[in-house]
Amino acid sequence: MSLKVLVVDDQGIVRAGFAAVIDAEDDMTVVGEAADGVDAVRLAAELAPDVVVMDVRMPELDGIAATRIITGRKDAPRVLVLTTFDLDAYVFDALRAGASGFLLKDVHASELLQGIRVVAAGESVLAPSATRRLIGHYASGPVTGAGAGPHDLDTLTGSQRNVLALLASGLNNAEIADELGITVGTVKSHVNALLRKLGLRDRVQATILAYDLGLARPNPPGPHL
């Protein structure tokens, strides 16, 4: 089945360009386009897309506010934020609003398409610069506001806590499996369980929570970033 994608951008030519690239793929279909956050919220409810490609700066309702509304609904689509402005505030606000990814508009078409597939599969994707700054941001200390308290971690097993810490450091499932000496399938089971127990949507939210609660500590950016 084709992934259903909603494209949101206030610039018509940019919106049309993204839509054309996405629609050309055999496994994707653009089900709608929106020029502002208000229409994005409405169309996301009406069209039930799998992924919303969301601009940040728009009239009426910006992309951050629209993302927060869309992801707050039951059976919400994944949101991939795509913006020209590589600003810390946009990165942090978008992720806290529930976005599953953050990319810059100057990415190659193949990176955009891969990003859509990744977030649709329940994973997360961040521009390398955003990842480095996100981790660097936490080097100065935890930042509250992820929406979960320390007691939430009590519901996790020791293995799930270990997986959460490694996930937050930027390791993928295969790397976590190598680190802990377990199978990739077991890692996936732990990730799914911890997301469910903590009421989190995806790995991005899990990463933010891990840093907020002090379970993860920033490390110098490695090759996986």
PDB file of C-alpha atoms in Angstrom:
ATOM      1  CA  MET A   1       0.000   0.000   0.000  1.00  0.00           C
ATOM      2  CA  SER A   2       1.173   3.525  -0.796  1.00  0.00           C
ATOM      3  CA  LEU A   3       2.105   5.849   2.025  1.00  0.00           C
ATOM      4  CA  LYS A   4      -0.380   8.697   2.151  1.00  0.00           C
ATOM      5  CA  VAL A   5       1.381  12.050   2.491  1.00  0.00           C
ATOM      6  CA  LEU A   6       0.031  15.524   3.257  1.00  0.00           C
ATOM      7  CA  VAL A   7       2.313  18.362   2.145  1.00  0.00           C
ATOM      8  CA  VAL A   8       2.105  21.633   4.079  1.00  0.00           C
ATOM      9  CA  ASP A   9       3.927  24.800   2.988  1.00  0.00           C
ATOM     10  CA  ASP A  10       2.773  28.383   2.496  1.00  0.00           C
ATOM     11  CA  GLN A  11       4.826  28.806  -0.682  1.00  0.00           C
ATOM     12  CA  GLY A  12       2.943  27.338  -3.609  1.00  0.00           C
ATOM     13  CA  ILE A  13       5.976  26.613  -5.747  1.00  0.00           C
ATOM     14  CA  VAL A  14       7.779  24.865  -2.883  1.00  0.00           C
ATOM     15  CA  ARG A  15       4.677  22.873  -2.015  1.00  0.00           C
ATOM     16  CA  ALA A  16       4.196  21.805  -5.615  1.00  0.00           C
ATOM     17  CA  GLY A  17       7.842  20.790  -5.899  1.00  0.00           C
ATOM     18  CA  PHE A  18       7.721  18.579  -2.825  1.00  0.00           C
ATOM     19  CA  ALA A  19       4.422  17.083  -3.949  1.00  0.00           C
ATOM     20  CA  ALA A  20       5.806  16.248  -7.394  1.00  0.00           C
ATOM     21  CA  VAL A  21       8.881  14.525  -5.945  1.00  0.00           C
ATOM     22  CA  ILE A  22       6.798  12.505  -3.491  1.00  0.00           C
ATOM     23  CA  ASP A  23       4.063  11.572  -5.968  1.00  0.00           C
ATOM     24  CA  ALA A  24       6.649  10.234  -8.412  1.00  0.00           C
ATOM     25  CA  GLU A  25       7.459   7.401  -6.004  1.00  0.00           C
ATOM     26  CA  ASP A  26       5.681   4.097  -6.445  1.00  0.00           C
ATOM     27  CA  ASP A  27       5.159   3.668  -2.707  1.00  0.00           C
ATOM     28  CA  MET A  28       3.876   7.175  -1.947  1.00  0.00           C
ATOM     29  CA  THR A  29       0.802   9.232  -2.797  1.00  0.00           C
ATOM     30  CA  VAL A  30       0.183  12.889  -1.998  1.00  0.00           C
ATOM     31  CA  VAL A  31      -3.377  12.928  -0.714  1.00  0.00           C
ATOM     32  CA  GLY A  32      -3.526  16.662  -0.054  1.00  0.00           C
ATOM     33  CA  GLU A  33      -1.766  20.000   0.157  1.00  0.00           C
ATOM     34  CA  ALA A  34      -2.182  22.827   2.662  1.00  0.00           C
ATOM     35  CA  ALA A  35      -0.919  26.407   2.638  1.00  0.00           C
ATOM     36  CA  ASP A  36      -1.200  27.071   6.381  1.00  0.00           C
ATOM     37  CA  GLY A  37      -1.493  25.351   9.715  1.00  0.00           C
ATOM     38  CA  VAL A  38      -5.267  25.696   9.934  1.00  0.00           C
ATOM     39  CA  ASP A  39      -5.778  23.792   6.697  1.00  0.00           C
ATOM     40  CA  ALA A  40      -3.110  21.299   7.736  1.00  0.00           C
ATOM     41  CA  VAL A  41      -5.025  20.447  10.913  1.00  0.00           C
ATOM     42  CA  ARG A  42      -8.293  20.128   9.011  1.00  0.00           C
ATOM     43  CA  LEU A  43      -6.884  18.017   6.176  1.00  0.00           C
ATOM     44  CA  ALA A  44      -4.961  15.769   8.551  1.00  0.00           C
ATOM     45  CA  ALA A  45      -8.277  14.890  10.198  1.00  0.00           C
ATOM     46  CA  GLU A  46     -10.178  14.500   6.919  1.00  0.00           C
ATOM     47  CA  LEU A  47      -7.598  12.635   4.841  1.00  0.00           C
ATOM     48  CA  ALA A  48      -5.897  10.505   7.515  1.00  0.00           C
ATOM     49  CA  PRO A  49      -2.406  10.688   5.976  1.00  0.00           C
ATOM     50  CA  ASP A  50       0.392   8.456   7.206  1.00  0.00           C
ATOM     51  CA  VAL A  51       2.905  11.308   7.174  1.00  0.00           C
ATOM     52  CA  VAL A  52       2.578  15.091   7.200  1.00  0.00           C
ATOM     53  CA  VAL A  53       5.490  17.020   5.679  1.00  0.00           C
ATOM     54  CA  MET A  54       5.223  20.254   7.666  1.00  0.00           C
ATOM     55  CA  ASP A  55       6.702  23.716   7.139  1.00  0.00           C
ATOM     56  CA  VAL A  56       7.316  25.825  10.249  1.00  0.00           C
ATOM     57  CA  ARG A  57       6.732  29.461   9.323  1.00  0.00           C
ATOM     58  CA  MET A  58       3.190  29.882   7.996  1.00  0.00           C
ATOM     59  CA  PRO A  59       0.292  32.318   8.395  1.00  0.00           C
ATOM     60  CA  GLU A  60      -2.800  31.696  10.526  1.00  0.00           C
ATOM     61  CA  LEU A  61      -1.258  28.840  12.496  1.00  0.00           C
ATOM     62  CA  ASP A  62       2.437  27.990  12.395  1.00  0.00           C
ATOM     63  CA  GLY A  63       3.789  24.516  11.828  1.00  0.00           C
ATOM     64  CA  ILE A  64       4.782  23.943  15.462  1.00  0.00           C
ATOM     65  CA  ALA A  65       1.272  24.672  16.739  1.00  0.00           C
ATOM     66  CA  ALA A  66      -0.268  22.627  13.940  1.00  0.00           C
ATOM     67  CA  THR A  67       2.036  19.701  14.739  1.00  0.00           C
ATOM     68  CA  ARG A  68       1.039  19.815  18.393  1.00  0.00           C
ATOM     69  CA  ILE A  69      -2.658  19.645  17.493  1.00  0.00           C
ATOM     70  CA  ILE A  70      -2.237  16.922  14.876  1.00  0.00           C
ATOM     71  CA  THR A  71      -0.049  14.640  16.988  1.00  0.00           C
ATOM     72  CA  GLY A  72      -2.300  15.097  19.993  1.00  0.00           C
ATOM     73  CA  ARG A  73      -5.148  13.273  18.278  1.00  0.00           C
ATOM     74  CA  LYS A  74      -5.882   9.565  18.390  1.00  0.00           C
ATOM     75  CA  ASP A  75      -4.295   7.571  15.547  1.00  0.00           C
ATOM     76  CA  ALA A  76      -2.283  10.653  14.599  1.00  0.00           C
ATOM     77  CA  PRO A  77      -0.033  10.653  11.530  1.00  0.00           C
ATOM     78  CA  ARG A  78       3.714  11.075  11.817  1.00  0.00           C
ATOM     79  CA  VAL A  79       4.991  14.588  11.229  1.00  0.00           C
ATOM     80  CA  LEU A  80       8.233  15.384   9.422  1.00  0.00           C
ATOM     81  CA  VAL A  81       9.138  19.047   9.855  1.00  0.00           C
ATOM     82  CA  LEU A  82      10.914  20.572   6.872  1.00  0.00           C
ATOM     83  CA  THR A  83      12.163  24.134   7.153  1.00  0.00           C
ATOM     84  CA  THR A  84      14.618  26.626   5.699  1.00  0.00           C
ATOM     85  CA  PHE A  85      15.614  27.885   9.126  1.00  0.00           C
ATOM     86  CA  ASP A  86      18.108  25.769  11.068  1.00  0.00           C
ATOM     87  CA  LEU A  87      17.325  27.361  14.426  1.00  0.00           C
ATOM     88  CA  ASP A  88      17.516  25.735  17.847  1.00  0.00           C
ATOM     89  CA  ALA A  89      14.083  26.977  18.847  1.00  0.00           C
ATOM     90  CA  TYR A  90      12.507  25.344  15.820  1.00  0.00           C
ATOM     91  CA  VAL A  91      14.269  22.034  16.419  1.00  0.00           C
ATOM     92  CA  PHE A  92      13.387  21.763  20.108  1.00  0.00           C
ATOM     93  CA  ASP A  93       9.851  23.105  19.755  1.00  0.00           C
ATOM     94  CA  ALA A  94       9.070  20.831  16.801  1.00  0.00           C
ATOM     95  CA  LEU A  95      10.270  17.716  18.607  1.00  0.00           C
ATOM     96  CA  ARG A  96       8.454  18.599  21.812  1.00  0.00           C
ATOM     97  CA  ALA A  97       5.312  19.268  19.789  1.00  0.00           C
ATOM     98  CA  GLY A  98       5.389  15.655  18.631  1.00  0.00           C
ATOM     99  CA  ALA A  99       7.288  15.745  15.328  1.00  0.00           C
ATOM    100  CA  SER A 100       9.074  12.514  14.441  1.00  0.00           C
ATOM    101  CA  GLY A 101      11.721  14.234  12.369  1.00  0.00           C
ATOM    102  CA  PHE A 102      13.358  17.511  11.428  1.00  0.00           C
ATOM    103  CA  LEU A 103      15.087  18.153   8.089  1.00  0.00           C
ATOM    104  CA  LEU A 104      16.188  21.227   6.206  1.00  0.00           C
ATOM    105  CA  LYS A 105      14.568  22.107   2.907  1.00  0.00           C
ATOM    106  CA  ASP A 106      17.863  21.955   1.059  1.00  0.00           C
ATOM    107  CA  VAL A 107      18.155  18.194   1.575  1.00  0.00           C
ATOM    108  CA  HIS A 108      18.484  16.056  -1.528  1.00  0.00           C
ATOM    109  CA  ALA A 109      15.222  14.604  -2.785  1.00  0.00           C
ATOM    110  CA  SER A 110      16.398  11.113  -1.864  1.00  0.00           C
ATOM    111  CA  GLU A 111      16.932  12.215   1.763  1.00  0.00           C
ATOM    112  CA  LEU A 112      13.441  13.676   1.926  1.00  0.00           C
ATOM    113  CA  LEU A 113      11.906  10.489   0.553  1.00  0.00           C
ATOM    114  CA  GLN A 114      13.932   8.331   2.910  1.00  0.00           C
ATOM    115  CA  GLY A 115      12.924  10.575   5.803  1.00  0.00           C
ATOM    116  CA  ILE A 116       9.253  10.066   4.973  1.00  0.00           C
ATOM    117  CA  ARG A 117       9.708   6.303   4.861  1.00  0.00           C
ATOM    118  CA  VAL A 118      11.636   6.297   8.141  1.00  0.00           C
ATOM    119  CA  VAL A 119       9.071   8.251  10.144  1.00  0.00           C
ATOM    120  CA  ALA A 120       6.212   6.282   8.568  1.00  0.00           C
ATOM    121  CA  ALA A 121       7.877   3.133   9.897  1.00  0.00           C
ATOM    122  CA  GLY A 122       7.800   4.549  13.427  1.00  0.00           C
ATOM    123  CA  GLU A 123      11.413   5.632  13.569  1.00  0.00           C
ATOM    124  CA  SER A 124      12.830   9.149  13.740  1.00  0.00           C
ATOM    125  CA  VAL A 125      15.057  11.247  11.538  1.00  0.00           C
ATOM    126  CA  LEU A 126      17.027  14.398  12.309  1.00  0.00           C
ATOM    127  CA  ALA A 127      19.310  16.549  10.225  1.00  0.00           C
ATOM    128  CA  PRO A 128      22.893  15.945  11.460  1.00  0.00           C
ATOM    129  CA  SER A 129      23.258  19.565  12.577  1.00  0.00           C
ATOM    130  CA  ALA A 130      20.026  19.309  14.569  1.00  0.00           C
ATOM    131  CA  THR A 131      21.178  16.112  16.264  1.00  0.00           C
ATOM    132  CA  ARG A 132      24.501  17.621  17.294  1.00  0.00           C
ATOM    133  CA  ARG A 133      22.887  20.735  18.719  1.00  0.00           C
ATOM    134  CA  LEU A 134      20.123  18.794  20.436  1.00  0.00           C
ATOM    135  CA  ILE A 135      22.681  16.709  22.327  1.00  0.00           C
ATOM    136  CA  GLY A 136      24.873  19.746  22.923  1.00  0.00           C
ATOM    137  CA  HIS A 137      21.882  21.603  24.308  1.00  0.00           C
ATOM    138  CA  TYR A 138      21.572  19.021  27.070  1.00  0.00           C
ATOM    139  CA  ALA A 139      25.264  19.241  27.956  1.00  0.00           C
ATOM    140  CA  SER A 140      24.449  22.260  30.095  1.00  0.00           C
ATOM    141  CA  GLY A 141      21.938  20.259  32.159  1.00  0.00           C
ATOM    142  CA  PRO A 142      18.484  18.676  31.875  1.00  0.00           C
ATOM    143  CA  VAL A 143      15.612  20.691  30.490  1.00  0.00           C
ATOM    144  CA  THR A 144      12.207  20.019  31.970  1.00  0.00           C
ATOM    145  CA  GLY A 145       8.986  19.750  30.051  1.00  0.00           C
ATOM    146  CA  ALA A 146       8.922  16.356  28.368  1.00  0.00           C
ATOM    147  CA  GLY A 147       5.666  15.547  30.106  1.00  0.00           C
ATOM    148  CA  ALA A 148       6.799  12.581  32.208  1.00  0.00           C
ATOM    149  CA  GLY A 149       8.203  12.355  35.697  1.00  0.00           C
ATOM    150  CA  PRO A 150      10.929  10.183  37.250  1.00  0.00           C
ATOM    151  CA  HIS A 151       8.333   7.691  38.520  1.00  0.00           C
ATOM    152  CA  ASP A 152       7.636   6.667  34.929  1.00  0.00           C
ATOM    153  CA  LEU A 153      11.021   4.973  34.718  1.00  0.00           C
ATOM    154  CA  ASP A 154      10.008   2.626  37.535  1.00  0.00           C
ATOM    155  CA  THR A 155       7.768   0.804  35.063  1.00  0.00           C
ATOM    156  CA  LEU A 156      10.778  -0.172  32.928  1.00  0.00           C
ATOM    157  CA  THR A 157      12.840  -3.296  33.362  1.00  0.00           C
ATOM    158  CA  GLY A 158      16.599  -2.981  33.674  1.00  0.00           C
ATOM    159  CA  SER A 159      17.028  -4.094  30.069  1.00  0.00           C
ATOM    160  CA  GLN A 160      14.527  -1.515  28.860  1.00  0.00           C
ATOM    161  CA  ARG A 161      16.340   1.249  30.755  1.00  0.00           C
ATOM    162  CA  ASN A 162      19.624   0.207  29.155  1.00  0.00           C
ATOM    163  CA  VAL A 163      18.052   0.251  25.706  1.00  0.00           C
ATOM    164  CA  LEU A 164      16.543   3.675  26.376  1.00  0.00           C
ATOM    165  CA  ALA A 165      19.918   5.111  27.394  1.00  0.00           C
ATOM    166  CA  LEU A 166      21.644   3.728  24.297  1.00  0.00           C
ATOM    167  CA  LEU A 167      18.780   4.815  22.045  1.00  0.00           C
ATOM    168  CA  ALA A 168      19.120   8.342  23.421  1.00  0.00           C
ATOM    169  CA  SER A 169      22.826   8.352  22.616  1.00  0.00           C
ATOM    170  CA  GLY A 170      21.927   8.000  18.941  1.00  0.00           C
ATOM    171  CA  LEU A 171      22.541   4.284  18.387  1.00  0.00           C
ATOM    172  CA  ASN A 172      20.300   2.392  15.981  1.00  0.00           C
ATOM    173  CA  ASN A 173      18.792  -1.010  16.762  1.00  0.00           C
ATOM    174  CA  ALA A 174      21.689  -2.996  15.298  1.00  0.00           C
ATOM    175  CA  GLU A 175      24.250  -0.957  17.265  1.00  0.00           C
ATOM    176  CA  ILE A 176      22.254  -1.369  20.476  1.00  0.00           C
ATOM    177  CA  ALA A 177      22.091  -5.114  19.860  1.00  0.00           C
ATOM    178  CA  ASP A 178      25.868  -5.269  19.445  1.00  0.00           C
ATOM    179  CA  GLU A 179      26.420  -3.188  22.574  1.00  0.00           C
ATOM    180  CA  LEU A 180      24.180  -5.358  24.766  1.00  0.00           C
ATOM    181  CA  GLY A 181      24.886  -8.713  23.129  1.00  0.00           C
ATOM    182  CA  ILE A 182      21.263  -9.345  22.175  1.00  0.00           C
ATOM    183  CA  THR A 183      19.372  -9.737  18.909  1.00  0.00           C
ATOM    184  CA  VAL A 184      17.925  -6.877  16.888  1.00  0.00           C
ATOM    185  CA  GLY A 185      14.489  -8.429  17.367  1.00  0.00           C
ATOM    186  CA  THR A 186      14.914  -8.251  21.127  1.00  0.00           C
ATOM    187  CA  VAL A 187      15.957  -4.599  20.874  1.00  0.00           C
ATOM    188  CA  LYS A 188      12.829  -3.835  18.851  1.00  0.00           C
ATOM    189  CA  SER A 189      10.695  -5.556  21.476  1.00  0.00           C
ATOM    190  CA  HIS A 190      12.320  -3.521  24.253  1.00  0.00           C
ATOM    191  CA  VAL A 191      11.868  -0.266  22.305  1.00  0.00           C
ATOM    192  CA  ASN A 192       8.196  -0.979  21.632  1.00  0.00           C
ATOM    193  CA  ALA A 193       7.618  -1.908  25.271  1.00  0.00           C
ATOM    194  CA  LEU A 194       9.318   1.184  26.707  1.00  0.00           C
ATOM    195  CA  LEU A 195       7.506   3.496  24.312  1.00  0.00           C
ATOM    196  CA  ARG A 196       4.200   1.939  25.338  1.00  0.00           C
ATOM    197  CA  LYS A 197       4.950   2.081  29.068  1.00  0.00           C
ATOM    198  CA  LEU A 198       6.089   5.700  28.947  1.00  0.00           C
ATOM    199  CA  GLY A 199       3.285   6.806  26.631  1.00  0.00           C
ATOM    200  CA  LEU A 200       5.710   8.042  23.977  1.00  0.00           C
ATOM    201  CA  ARG A 201       5.128   8.201  20.242  1.00  0.00           C
ATOM    202  CA  ASP A 202       8.602   7.419  18.947  1.00  0.00           C
ATOM    203  CA  ARG A 203      12.362   7.418  19.490  1.00  0.00           C
ATOM    204  CA  VAL A 204      12.623  11.213  19.317  1.00  0.00           C
ATOM    205  CA  GLN A 205      10.321  11.645  22.295  1.00  0.00           C
ATOM    206  CA  ALA A 206      12.148   8.836  24.099  1.00  0.00           C
ATOM    207  CA  THR A 207      15.479  10.607  23.520  1.00  0.00           C
ATOM    208  CA  ILE A 208      14.159  13.907  24.880  1.00  0.00           C
ATOM    209  CA  LEU A 209      12.713  12.163  27.933  1.00  0.00           C
ATOM    210  CA  ALA A 210      15.947  10.293  28.624  1.00  0.00           C
ATOM    211  CA  TYR A 211      17.917  13.539  28.665  1.00  0.00           C
ATOM    212  CA  ASP A 212      15.277  15.377  30.680  1.00  0.00           C
ATOM    213  CA  LEU A 213      15.366  12.721  33.387  1.00  0.00           C
ATOM    214  CA  GLY A 214      19.132  12.411  33.402  1.00  0.00           C
ATOM    215  CA  LEU A 215      19.132   8.801  32.188  1.00  0.00           C
ATOM    216  CA  ALA A 216      21.301   9.775  29.220  1.00  0.00           C
ATOM    217  CA  ARG A 217      24.324  12.050  29.168  1.00  0.00           C
ATOM    218  CA  PRO A 218      25.699  13.945  26.180  1.00  0.00           C
ATOM    219  CA  ASN A 219      28.719  12.461  24.467  1.00  0.00           C
ATOM    220  CA  PRO A 220      30.887  14.025  21.782  1.00  0.00           C
ATOM    221  CA  PRO A 221      29.188  13.502  18.412  1.00  0.00           C
ATOM    222  CA  GLY A 222      30.300  10.196  16.911  1.00  0.00           C
ATOM    223  CA  PRO A 223      29.995   8.668  13.454  1.00  0.00           C
ATOM    224  CA  HIS A 224      26.346   7.683  14.080  1.00  0.00           C
ATOM    225  CA  LEU A 225      25.349  11.340  14.352  1.00  0.00           C
TER     226      LEU A 225
END
